Amino acid sequence: MTLTNSSRQNTGDAYPTRTGSTDPNLQAWVDEIARLTEPDAIVWCDGSKREANELSKLLVASGQLIRLNPEWRPNSFLARTNPKDVARVENRTFICSNDEADAGPTNNWAEPSAMRAELRGVFAGSMRGRTMYIVPFSMGPLGGPISQLGVEITDSPYVVLNMGIMTRMGETVLTMIEAGEPWVHTVHSVGYPLVDQSGITRPEVEWPCNDDKYIVQFPDTREVWSYGSGYGGNALLSKKSFALRIASVMGRDEGWLAEHMLLIKLISPDGGVFHVAAAFPSACGKTNLSMLRPTIPGWRVETIGDDIAWLRQGEDGRLWAINPEAGFFGVAPGTGETTNPTAVSTMWGNTIFTNVALRDDGDVWWEGLTEKAPDHLIDWQGKDWTPDSGRTAAHPNSRFTVAAAQCPSIADDWEAAGGVPIDAIVFGGRRATNVPLVAQARSWKHGVFMGATISSEKTAAADGIVGELRRDPFAMLPFCGYNMADYWGHWLKVGKELGTNAPAIFQVNWFRKGPDGGFIWPGFGENSRVLEWMIRRIQGTADAIDTPIGLLPAEDGLNLDGLDLSKEAVDQLFAIDQTSWLAECDLTEEYFDKFGDRVPPALRAELASVRYHLKD
Ligand code: GTP
Ligand code: SPV
Ligand code: MN
């Protein structure tokens, strides 16, 4: 749909901003990108409330955002993307390391100078008729010892608004850069110039983007270039591009870890405090676990992060972690009062919704928000919808963007600059079969093996066939900025440094299915039972049975009090089928072989040990 009210008429001078930077490198880079992309105006973002208000007003006026009814959802907006721009595009995501082998077999690689030339071609004039925004941001608390700075240049005010929620964004970061702090360069264009080469204008559209997309990381120079998409993980470059792909390379070089992990503080009935970091693939339950309300008496969970963690060994020898983000970009469908009431209360206002449905009363709705759907909605594509339409009202990967500070379960010290000390690391995936509800690794090496061999059914968070089983080591398949086998090696090295201070490692699976095809485990708040077992294992108060694939809860070890789950169902949750596990080992060997001799020998040894015990 085209819109008559072009957004470019009144952008540049909408609010007072600085006009440049005293940092010569930053200024030269901005000038260079402006020369290449030819924007109408340049705006240096200050991160103020006023700026966010001006931008949202602008987007509402141009029809690119819908203001929700403030009575239900103050200062909140709905964005509907182009139906072709709804998820991360993994086949257009590139790791352009100087050496192809450093990208490894799981990443798309392109030769850096050839890619730079290609990018110069697509970015040439790509911001014509638009405003170019300079978005300075900090990942992690400003000035923290684990924190890092970045700047995103973007021609999307929707991106600026989201970055204002997802990061610590604004003027202070520019001051830090001007004082000499290092920073990561990121450039983004939706790839929809409003003026062509010969000066002919075209009208603005509801969701500008381009069929041709590029999400390009240059790990050696720590730069990101993103073109053609306005969607979350493709366009909010602080998130997957910087905080995972680039940061994982920084971590490899500097001895720390950048992970696709949630972070929680767990408080036991006797007041014990524990911190857990958990990696699950996209749309496999991180946000839900980070906001979990325990069903077992006396336990509390507080939220620190829901998607990304940066972890580093502290002076005390333990592993400490921060959430580098300041907001949540969460999956809407399935988020409701019964599953994740904390998320529902977090988004009471000041929230941007993307691709959810619009209610007649000007509020939002998606599948799972309430049990019963409203009688009439406008669906995520702007079409009339009724419960018998035969299609979902919200896109399966529809999302909410909201500040972490609004979360009622946020931990008091979630912004502690030095982070929190980690007691347990958890790996999970979506597996209908084989993988038990919970297993503990016998050692750090075995834990790294568990992480390296995660498989999960594909979700709507990325382009592709939903449900297809794929390997997703450490839930980092789409996010590791270097050779995955080297990354496993890096994890082993970090474990060696940590020694006896290393956290315990566990594997979980909330998604095992029974003979009727339904999930056996009730999940959500009941996952607290699994967390309790982990803590008791760490404290040495819970027994485990040693099985070929890891340590499983002993008979009656898992607290199932008050849960309506048959003995048969519990057996199904923990069943280890020898034949299918041996077949799984064959697939693991095939998978390892893809990485040739870069696979750490310790992981091959772990595989051999699992096989040996299975055949016992
Ligand atoms: P990304 O933001 O893509 O990284 O996803 P995520 O890992 O944060 O996943 P999220 O918590 O948003 O959950 C994704 C989907 O899984 C939602 O539809 C949830 O309702 C569903 N889900 C989460 N936890 C559970 C669980 O314990 N059991 C079941 N059956 N479903 C769950
Ligand atoms: C994911 O896909 O893991 C997300 C959403 O958290 S995105 O920001 O699009 O990557
Ligand atoms: Mn994620």
Coordinates of C-alpha atoms in Angstrom, one line a residue, residues 131-596:
T131 CA 16.8 10.9 7.0
M132 CA 19.9 9.2 8.2
Y133 CA 19.9 8.6 12.0
I134 CA 23.1 8.2 14.0
V135 CA 22.3 5.9 16.9
P136 CA 25.0 5.7 19.6
F137 CA 24.4 2.8 22.1
S138 CA 26.0 0.9 24.9
M139 CA 25.7 -2.9 25.3
G140 CA 25.7 -3.3 29.1
P141 CA 25.6 -0.6 31.7
L142 CA 27.4 2.6 30.6
G143 CA 31.1 2.3 31.4
G144 CA 30.8 -1.2 32.9
P145 CA 33.9 -3.5 32.7
I146 CA 32.1 -6.0 30.5
S147 CA 30.1 -3.4 28.5
Q148 CA 30.9 -2.3 24.9
L149 CA 29.8 0.7 22.7
G150 CA 28.5 0.8 19.2
V151 CA 26.9 3.2 16.7
E152 CA 24.2 2.2 14.3
I153 CA 23.6 4.4 11.3
T154 CA 20.0 3.7 10.0
D155 CA 17.4 5.2 7.7
S156 CA 14.6 3.6 9.7
P157 CA 12.9 5.6 12.5
Y158 CA 11.2 2.3 13.5
V159 CA 14.7 1.0 14.2
V160 CA 15.7 4.1 16.2
L161 CA 12.6 3.7 18.4
N162 CA 13.4 0.0 19.0
M163 CA 17.1 0.7 19.7
G164 CA 16.0 3.3 22.2
I165 CA 14.2 0.5 24.1
M166 CA 16.7 -2.4 23.5
T167 CA 19.9 -0.5 24.3
R168 CA 21.2 2.3 26.5
M169 CA 21.1 4.8 23.6
G170 CA 22.0 8.4 23.3
E171 CA 24.2 11.4 23.9
T172 CA 26.2 10.0 26.8
V173 CA 27.5 7.3 24.6
L174 CA 28.7 9.9 22.1
T175 CA 30.6 11.7 24.9
M176 CA 32.3 8.4 25.8
I177 CA 33.3 7.8 22.2
E178 CA 34.6 11.3 22.0
A179 CA 36.6 10.6 25.2
G180 CA 38.3 7.7 23.3
E181 CA 36.3 4.6 24.1
P182 CA 36.4 2.0 21.3
W183 CA 33.1 1.2 19.5
V184 CA 31.7 -1.1 16.8
H185 CA 30.5 0.4 13.5
T186 CA 27.1 -0.8 12.2
V187 CA 25.2 0.5 9.1
H188 CA 21.6 -0.3 8.2
S189 CA 19.4 0.8 5.3
V190 CA 15.9 -0.5 4.5
G191 CA 16.9 -0.3 0.9
Y192 CA 14.0 1.7 -0.3
P193 CA 15.1 5.2 -1.4
L194 CA 12.3 7.7 -2.0
V195 CA 14.2 9.4 -4.9
D196 CA 15.8 7.5 -7.7
Q197 CA 19.1 8.3 -9.5
S198 CA 17.4 10.7 -11.9
G199 CA 15.7 12.6 -9.1
I200 CA 12.2 11.1 -9.6
T201 CA 10.4 10.6 -6.3
R202 CA 8.2 7.7 -5.3
P203 CA 5.7 7.6 -2.4
E204 CA 6.5 6.2 1.0
V205 CA 5.1 2.8 1.8
E206 CA 3.8 1.3 5.1
W207 CA 6.9 -0.9 5.6
P208 CA 9.8 0.0 3.3
C209 CA 12.2 -2.8 2.6
N210 CA 13.9 -4.5 -0.4
D211 CA 13.6 -8.1 -1.7
D212 CA 17.4 -8.1 -1.9
K213 CA 18.7 -8.5 1.6
Y214 CA 22.2 -8.5 3.2
I215 CA 23.1 -9.0 6.8
V216 CA 26.9 -8.8 6.7
Q217 CA 29.3 -9.1 9.6
F218 CA 33.0 -8.3 9.1
P219 CA 34.5 -9.9 12.3
D220 CA 38.1 -8.8 11.6
T221 CA 37.2 -5.1 11.5
R222 CA 34.2 -5.5 13.9
E223 CA 31.7 -4.0 11.5
V224 CA 28.2 -4.8 10.4
W225 CA 26.3 -3.8 7.2
S226 CA 22.6 -4.6 7.0
Y227 CA 20.5 -3.9 3.9
G228 CA 16.9 -4.5 2.8
S229 CA 15.1 -5.6 6.0
G230 CA 13.5 -3.6 8.8
Y231 CA 12.8 -6.7 10.9
G232 CA 14.2 -7.1 14.5
G233 CA 17.2 -9.4 14.3
N234 CA 18.1 -8.2 10.8
A235 CA 17.9 -4.5 11.6
L236 CA 18.5 -3.9 15.3
L237 CA 22.2 -4.4 14.8
S238 CA 23.0 -4.2 18.5
K239 CA 21.3 -7.5 19.0
K240 CA 22.3 -10.6 17.0
S241 CA 24.8 -8.9 14.7
F242 CA 26.9 -7.1 17.4
A243 CA 26.0 -8.8 20.8
L244 CA 26.4 -12.3 19.4
R245 CA 28.2 -12.5 16.0
I246 CA 30.8 -9.7 16.5
A247 CA 31.0 -10.1 20.3
S248 CA 31.6 -13.9 20.0
V249 CA 34.7 -13.1 18.0
M250 CA 35.8 -10.4 20.5
G251 CA 35.2 -13.1 23.2
R252 CA 37.3 -15.6 21.4
D253 CA 40.2 -13.1 21.1
E254 CA 39.9 -11.7 24.6
G255 CA 38.9 -14.8 26.6
W256 CA 35.2 -14.3 27.3
L257 CA 31.8 -15.6 26.1
A258 CA 29.0 -13.9 24.1
E259 CA 26.0 -16.3 24.3
H260 CA 22.3 -16.6 23.2
M261 CA 21.3 -17.1 26.9
L262 CA 18.7 -15.8 29.3
L263 CA 19.8 -14.9 32.8
I264 CA 17.9 -15.4 36.0
K265 CA 18.3 -15.1 39.8
L266 CA 16.8 -18.0 41.6
I267 CA 15.9 -17.6 45.3
S268 CA 15.3 -20.8 47.4
P269 CA 12.9 -21.0 50.3
D270 CA 15.8 -20.6 52.8
G271 CA 17.0 -17.5 51.1
G272 CA 19.8 -19.0 49.0
V273 CA 20.6 -17.0 45.9
F274 CA 21.7 -18.7 42.6
H275 CA 22.2 -17.5 39.1
V276 CA 21.4 -19.5 36.0
A277 CA 22.2 -18.8 32.4
A278 CA 20.3 -20.8 29.8
A279 CA 20.7 -21.2 26.0
F280 CA 17.7 -22.3 24.0
P281 CA 17.3 -21.8 20.2
S282 CA 15.1 -18.9 19.0
A283 CA 11.4 -19.3 20.0
C284 CA 12.2 -22.2 22.4
G285 CA 11.4 -20.6 25.7
K286 CA 14.1 -18.2 26.9
T287 CA 11.8 -15.2 27.6
N288 CA 9.4 -17.5 29.3
L289 CA 11.9 -19.1 31.6
S290 CA 13.5 -15.7 32.4
M291 CA 10.1 -14.5 33.7
L292 CA 9.0 -17.8 35.3
R293 CA 6.7 -17.8 38.3
P294 CA 7.5 -20.9 40.2
T295 CA 4.6 -23.2 41.1
I296 CA 6.6 -24.8 44.0
P297 CA 6.2 -23.1 47.3
G298 CA 8.9 -20.7 48.6
W299 CA 10.9 -20.4 45.4
R300 CA 11.3 -17.1 43.5
V301 CA 12.7 -16.2 40.1
E302 CA 13.9 -12.8 39.2
T303 CA 14.7 -11.7 35.7
I304 CA 18.1 -10.4 34.5
G305 CA 18.0 -11.0 30.8
D306 CA 15.9 -12.9 28.3
D307 CA 18.0 -13.4 25.2
I308 CA 21.8 -12.6 25.4
A309 CA 24.5 -12.9 28.0
W310 CA 28.1 -11.8 28.1
L311 CA 30.1 -13.9 30.5
R312 CA 33.6 -13.4 31.9
Q313 CA 35.8 -14.9 34.6
G314 CA 35.8 -12.5 37.6
E315 CA 38.7 -11.7 40.0
D316 CA 37.3 -14.4 42.3
G317 CA 37.8 -17.0 39.6
R318 CA 34.1 -17.5 39.0
L319 CA 32.1 -16.9 35.8
W320 CA 30.2 -13.6 35.9
A321 CA 27.5 -12.5 33.5
I322 CA 25.7 -9.4 32.3
N323 CA 22.7 -8.9 30.1
P324 CA 24.1 -6.5 27.5
E325 CA 20.6 -5.4 26.4
A326 CA 18.1 -3.0 28.0
G327 CA 14.9 -4.4 26.6
F328 CA 13.0 -7.5 25.5
F329 CA 12.2 -8.3 21.9
G330 CA 9.9 -11.1 22.7
V331 CA 7.7 -13.6 20.8
A332 CA 4.0 -12.6 21.2
P333 CA 2.1 -15.8 20.3
G334 CA 1.8 -18.1 23.3
T335 CA 2.4 -15.3 25.7
G336 CA -0.7 -15.0 28.0
E337 CA -1.9 -14.8 31.6
T338 CA -1.6 -18.5 32.1
T339 CA 1.8 -19.0 30.4
N340 CA 3.7 -15.8 31.1
P341 CA 1.8 -13.3 33.2
T342 CA 4.9 -11.4 34.0
A343 CA 5.5 -10.6 30.3
V344 CA 1.9 -9.6 30.0
S345 CA 2.2 -7.1 32.8
T346 CA 5.6 -5.8 31.5
M347 CA 3.9 -4.6 28.3
W348 CA 1.3 -2.5 30.0
G349 CA 2.5 0.5 28.0
N350 CA 5.5 2.1 26.2
T351 CA 5.6 -1.0 24.0
I352 CA 6.0 -1.5 20.3
F353 CA 4.2 -4.5 18.8
T354 CA 5.1 -5.8 15.5
N355 CA 2.8 -8.0 13.4
V356 CA 0.2 -8.8 16.1
A357 CA -3.5 -8.3 15.5
L358 CA -5.5 -5.1 16.2
R359 CA -8.7 -5.3 18.3
D360 CA -11.7 -3.1 17.5
D361 CA -11.1 -1.2 20.7
G362 CA -7.6 -0.2 19.6
D363 CA -5.7 -2.7 21.8
V364 CA -3.7 -5.7 20.5
W365 CA -4.3 -9.5 20.5
W366 CA -2.4 -12.6 19.4
E367 CA -3.0 -16.3 19.7
G368 CA -2.5 -17.4 23.3
L369 CA -3.0 -13.9 24.9
T370 CA -6.4 -15.0 26.0
E371 CA -8.1 -18.4 25.6
K372 CA -10.9 -17.1 23.5
A373 CA -10.2 -14.9 20.4
P374 CA -12.2 -11.7 20.0
D375 CA -15.0 -12.0 17.5
H376 CA -13.4 -9.6 15.1
L377 CA -9.9 -8.3 14.6
I378 CA -7.7 -6.7 12.0
D379 CA -5.0 -9.3 11.4
W380 CA -1.2 -8.7 11.1
Q381 CA -1.6 -8.0 7.4
G382 CA -4.3 -5.4 7.9
K383 CA -7.2 -7.6 6.8
D384 CA -10.4 -8.3 8.6
W385 CA -10.3 -11.5 10.7
T386 CA -12.8 -13.7 12.5
P387 CA -12.1 -16.9 14.5
D388 CA -13.3 -18.9 11.5
S389 CA -10.9 -17.2 9.0
G390 CA -8.8 -20.3 8.9
R391 CA -5.5 -18.4 9.5
T392 CA -3.8 -16.9 12.5
A393 CA -4.5 -13.3 13.4
A394 CA -0.9 -12.6 14.5
H395 CA 2.2 -13.7 12.6
P396 CA 3.8 -16.7 14.4
N397 CA 7.0 -14.6 14.8
S398 CA 5.1 -11.4 15.9
R399 CA 7.0 -9.6 18.7
F400 CA 6.8 -7.0 21.4
T401 CA 9.6 -4.5 22.2
V402 CA 9.6 -3.3 25.8
A403 CA 12.0 -1.9 28.4
A404 CA 13.4 -4.5 30.8
A405 CA 13.0 -2.0 33.6
Q406 CA 9.2 -2.3 33.2
C407 CA 9.4 -6.0 34.1
P408 CA 7.8 -6.6 37.5
S409 CA 10.2 -9.5 38.2
I410 CA 13.4 -7.7 37.2
A411 CA 16.2 -8.2 39.7
D412 CA 17.3 -5.2 41.7
D413 CA 20.9 -5.7 40.5
W414 CA 20.1 -6.5 36.9
E415 CA 22.3 -3.6 35.8
A416 CA 25.2 -4.4 38.1
A417 CA 28.2 -3.4 36.0
G418 CA 30.2 -6.5 37.0
G419 CA 27.3 -8.8 36.4
V420 CA 26.2 -11.8 38.6
P421 CA 28.1 -15.0 39.4
I422 CA 26.8 -18.0 37.5
D423 CA 26.0 -21.3 39.3
A424 CA 24.5 -23.3 36.5
I425 CA 24.4 -23.3 32.7
V426 CA 21.5 -24.9 30.9
F427 CA 21.2 -26.0 27.3
G428 CA 17.9 -26.8 25.7
G429 CA 16.0 -27.3 22.5
R430 CA 12.7 -28.4 21.1
R431 CA 12.7 -32.2 20.8
A432 CA 9.6 -34.3 20.5
T433 CA 11.7 -37.4 21.2
N434 CA 14.9 -38.7 22.8
V435 CA 16.1 -35.9 25.0
P436 CA 14.9 -36.2 28.6
L437 CA 13.3 -33.5 30.7
V438 CA 16.6 -32.8 32.4
A439 CA 20.1 -34.3 32.6
Q440 CA 23.2 -33.1 34.3
A441 CA 26.6 -33.2 32.6
R442 CA 29.2 -35.3 34.2
S443 CA 31.9 -32.6 33.7
W444 CA 32.5 -29.3 31.9
K445 CA 33.7 -31.3 28.9
H446 CA 30.6 -33.4 28.9
G447 CA 28.6 -30.2 29.2
V448 CA 30.3 -28.7 26.2
F449 CA 29.5 -31.9 24.3
M450 CA 25.8 -31.4 25.3
G451 CA 25.8 -27.8 24.1
A452 CA 27.6 -28.8 20.9
T453 CA 25.1 -31.5 20.1
I454 CA 21.8 -29.6 20.7
S455 CA 19.3 -30.2 17.9
S456 CA 16.0 -28.4 17.8
E457 CA 12.9 -28.3 15.7
K458 CA 12.9 -25.1 13.6
T459 CA 10.6 -22.3 14.6
A460 CA 9.1 -19.2 13.0
A461 CA 12.0 -17.0 14.2
A462 CA 13.9 -17.6 11.0
D463 CA 12.9 -18.2 7.4
G464 CA 12.5 -21.9 6.6
I465 CA 10.4 -24.9 7.3
V466 CA 8.9 -24.9 10.8
G467 CA 9.3 -28.2 12.7
E468 CA 12.3 -29.5 10.7
L469 CA 15.0 -30.9 13.0
R470 CA 18.3 -29.1 12.8
R471 CA 21.6 -29.0 14.7
D472 CA 21.8 -25.8 16.7
P473 CA 25.0 -26.0 18.8
F474 CA 24.7 -23.8 21.9
A475 CA 21.6 -22.3 20.3
M476 CA 24.3 -20.3 18.4
L477 CA 24.0 -21.7 14.9
P478 CA 22.8 -18.5 13.3
F479 CA 24.8 -16.3 15.7
C480 CA 28.3 -17.6 16.0
G481 CA 30.7 -15.2 14.3
Y482 CA 33.4 -17.7 13.7
N483 CA 34.1 -21.4 13.1
M484 CA 31.7 -23.4 15.3
A485 CA 34.4 -26.0 16.1
D486 CA 36.8 -23.3 17.2
Y487 CA 34.0 -22.0 19.4
W488 CA 33.7 -25.4 21.1
G489 CA 37.4 -25.3 21.6
H490 CA 37.0 -21.8 23.2
W491 CA 34.4 -23.1 25.6
L492 CA 36.7 -25.9 26.6
K493 CA 39.5 -23.4 27.2
V494 CA 37.2 -21.2 29.3
G495 CA 36.3 -24.3 31.4
K496 CA 39.9 -25.1 32.0
E497 CA 40.5 -21.5 33.2
L498 CA 37.5 -21.8 35.5
G499 CA 38.6 -25.1 36.9
T500 CA 36.7 -26.0 40.1
N501 CA 34.9 -22.6 39.9
A502 CA 33.1 -23.7 36.8
P503 CA 29.3 -23.7 36.9
A504 CA 27.4 -27.0 36.7
I505 CA 26.0 -27.8 33.3
F506 CA 22.5 -29.2 32.5
Q507 CA 20.4 -30.1 29.5
V508 CA 16.6 -29.7 29.4
N509 CA 13.8 -30.4 27.1
W510 CA 10.3 -29.0 27.8
F511 CA 9.0 -30.2 24.5
R512 CA 9.0 -34.0 24.6
K513 CA 5.7 -35.4 23.1
G514 CA 3.6 -38.4 24.2
P515 CA 1.9 -41.0 22.1
D516 CA -1.1 -38.6 21.7
G517 CA 1.2 -36.0 20.1
G518 CA 0.8 -33.5 22.9
F519 CA 3.6 -32.1 25.2
I520 CA 4.1 -34.5 28.2
W521 CA 5.5 -31.8 30.5
P522 CA 3.2 -28.9 31.4
G523 CA 6.1 -26.5 31.2
F524 CA 6.1 -22.8 32.0
G525 CA 5.8 -22.2 35.8
E526 CA 6.2 -26.0 36.4
N527 CA 9.7 -25.7 35.0
S528 CA 10.6 -24.4 38.5
R529 CA 10.6 -28.1 39.6
V530 CA 13.5 -28.7 37.2
L531 CA 15.4 -25.6 38.4
E532 CA 14.9 -26.8 42.0
W533 CA 16.5 -30.1 41.1
M534 CA 19.5 -28.3 39.6
I535 CA 20.0 -26.2 42.7
R536 CA 19.7 -29.3 44.9
R537 CA 22.3 -31.0 42.7
I538 CA 24.7 -28.1 43.1
Q539 CA 24.1 -28.1 46.9
G540 CA 24.7 -31.9 46.9
T541 CA 21.2 -32.7 48.3
A542 CA 19.7 -34.5 45.4
D543 CA 20.7 -37.9 44.0
A544 CA 21.2 -38.7 40.4
I545 CA 21.4 -41.9 38.3
D546 CA 24.3 -42.1 36.0
T547 CA 23.1 -43.0 32.5
P548 CA 25.0 -43.1 29.2
I549 CA 23.7 -39.6 28.3
G550 CA 24.2 -37.9 31.7
L551 CA 23.0 -37.7 35.3
L552 CA 19.2 -38.1 35.6
P553 CA 17.1 -37.4 38.7
A554 CA 16.9 -40.5 40.9
E555 CA 13.6 -42.1 41.5
D556 CA 11.4 -39.5 43.3
G557 CA 14.3 -37.1 43.0
L558 CA 12.3 -34.5 41.0
N559 CA 9.7 -32.6 43.1
L560 CA 6.4 -33.5 41.5
D561 CA 4.2 -32.7 44.5
G562 CA 0.7 -31.5 43.5
L563 CA 1.4 -32.1 39.8
D564 CA -1.1 -34.2 37.9
L565 CA 1.3 -36.4 35.9
S566 CA 1.0 -40.2 35.7
K567 CA 3.9 -42.5 36.5
E568 CA 3.8 -43.5 32.8
A569 CA 4.2 -39.9 31.7
V570 CA 7.2 -39.4 34.0
D571 CA 8.7 -42.5 32.5
Q572 CA 8.2 -41.2 29.0
L573 CA 9.9 -37.9 30.0
F574 CA 13.0 -39.7 31.0
A575 CA 13.0 -42.7 28.7
I576 CA 16.4 -43.3 27.0
D577 CA 15.9 -45.5 23.9
Q578 CA 19.2 -47.2 23.1
T579 CA 18.6 -47.6 19.4
S580 CA 17.5 -44.0 18.7
W581 CA 20.4 -42.7 20.9
L582 CA 22.9 -44.7 18.9
A583 CA 21.4 -43.4 15.7
E584 CA 21.7 -39.9 17.3
C585 CA 25.4 -40.6 17.9
D586 CA 25.9 -41.5 14.3
L587 CA 24.3 -38.2 13.3
T588 CA 26.6 -36.4 15.7
E589 CA 29.6 -38.1 14.2
E590 CA 28.5 -37.1 10.7
Y591 CA 28.0 -33.5 12.0
F592 CA 31.4 -33.4 13.7
D593 CA 33.0 -34.6 10.4
K594 CA 31.8 -31.5 8.7
F595 CA 34.3 -29.5 10.8
G596 CA 37.2 -31.9 10.0

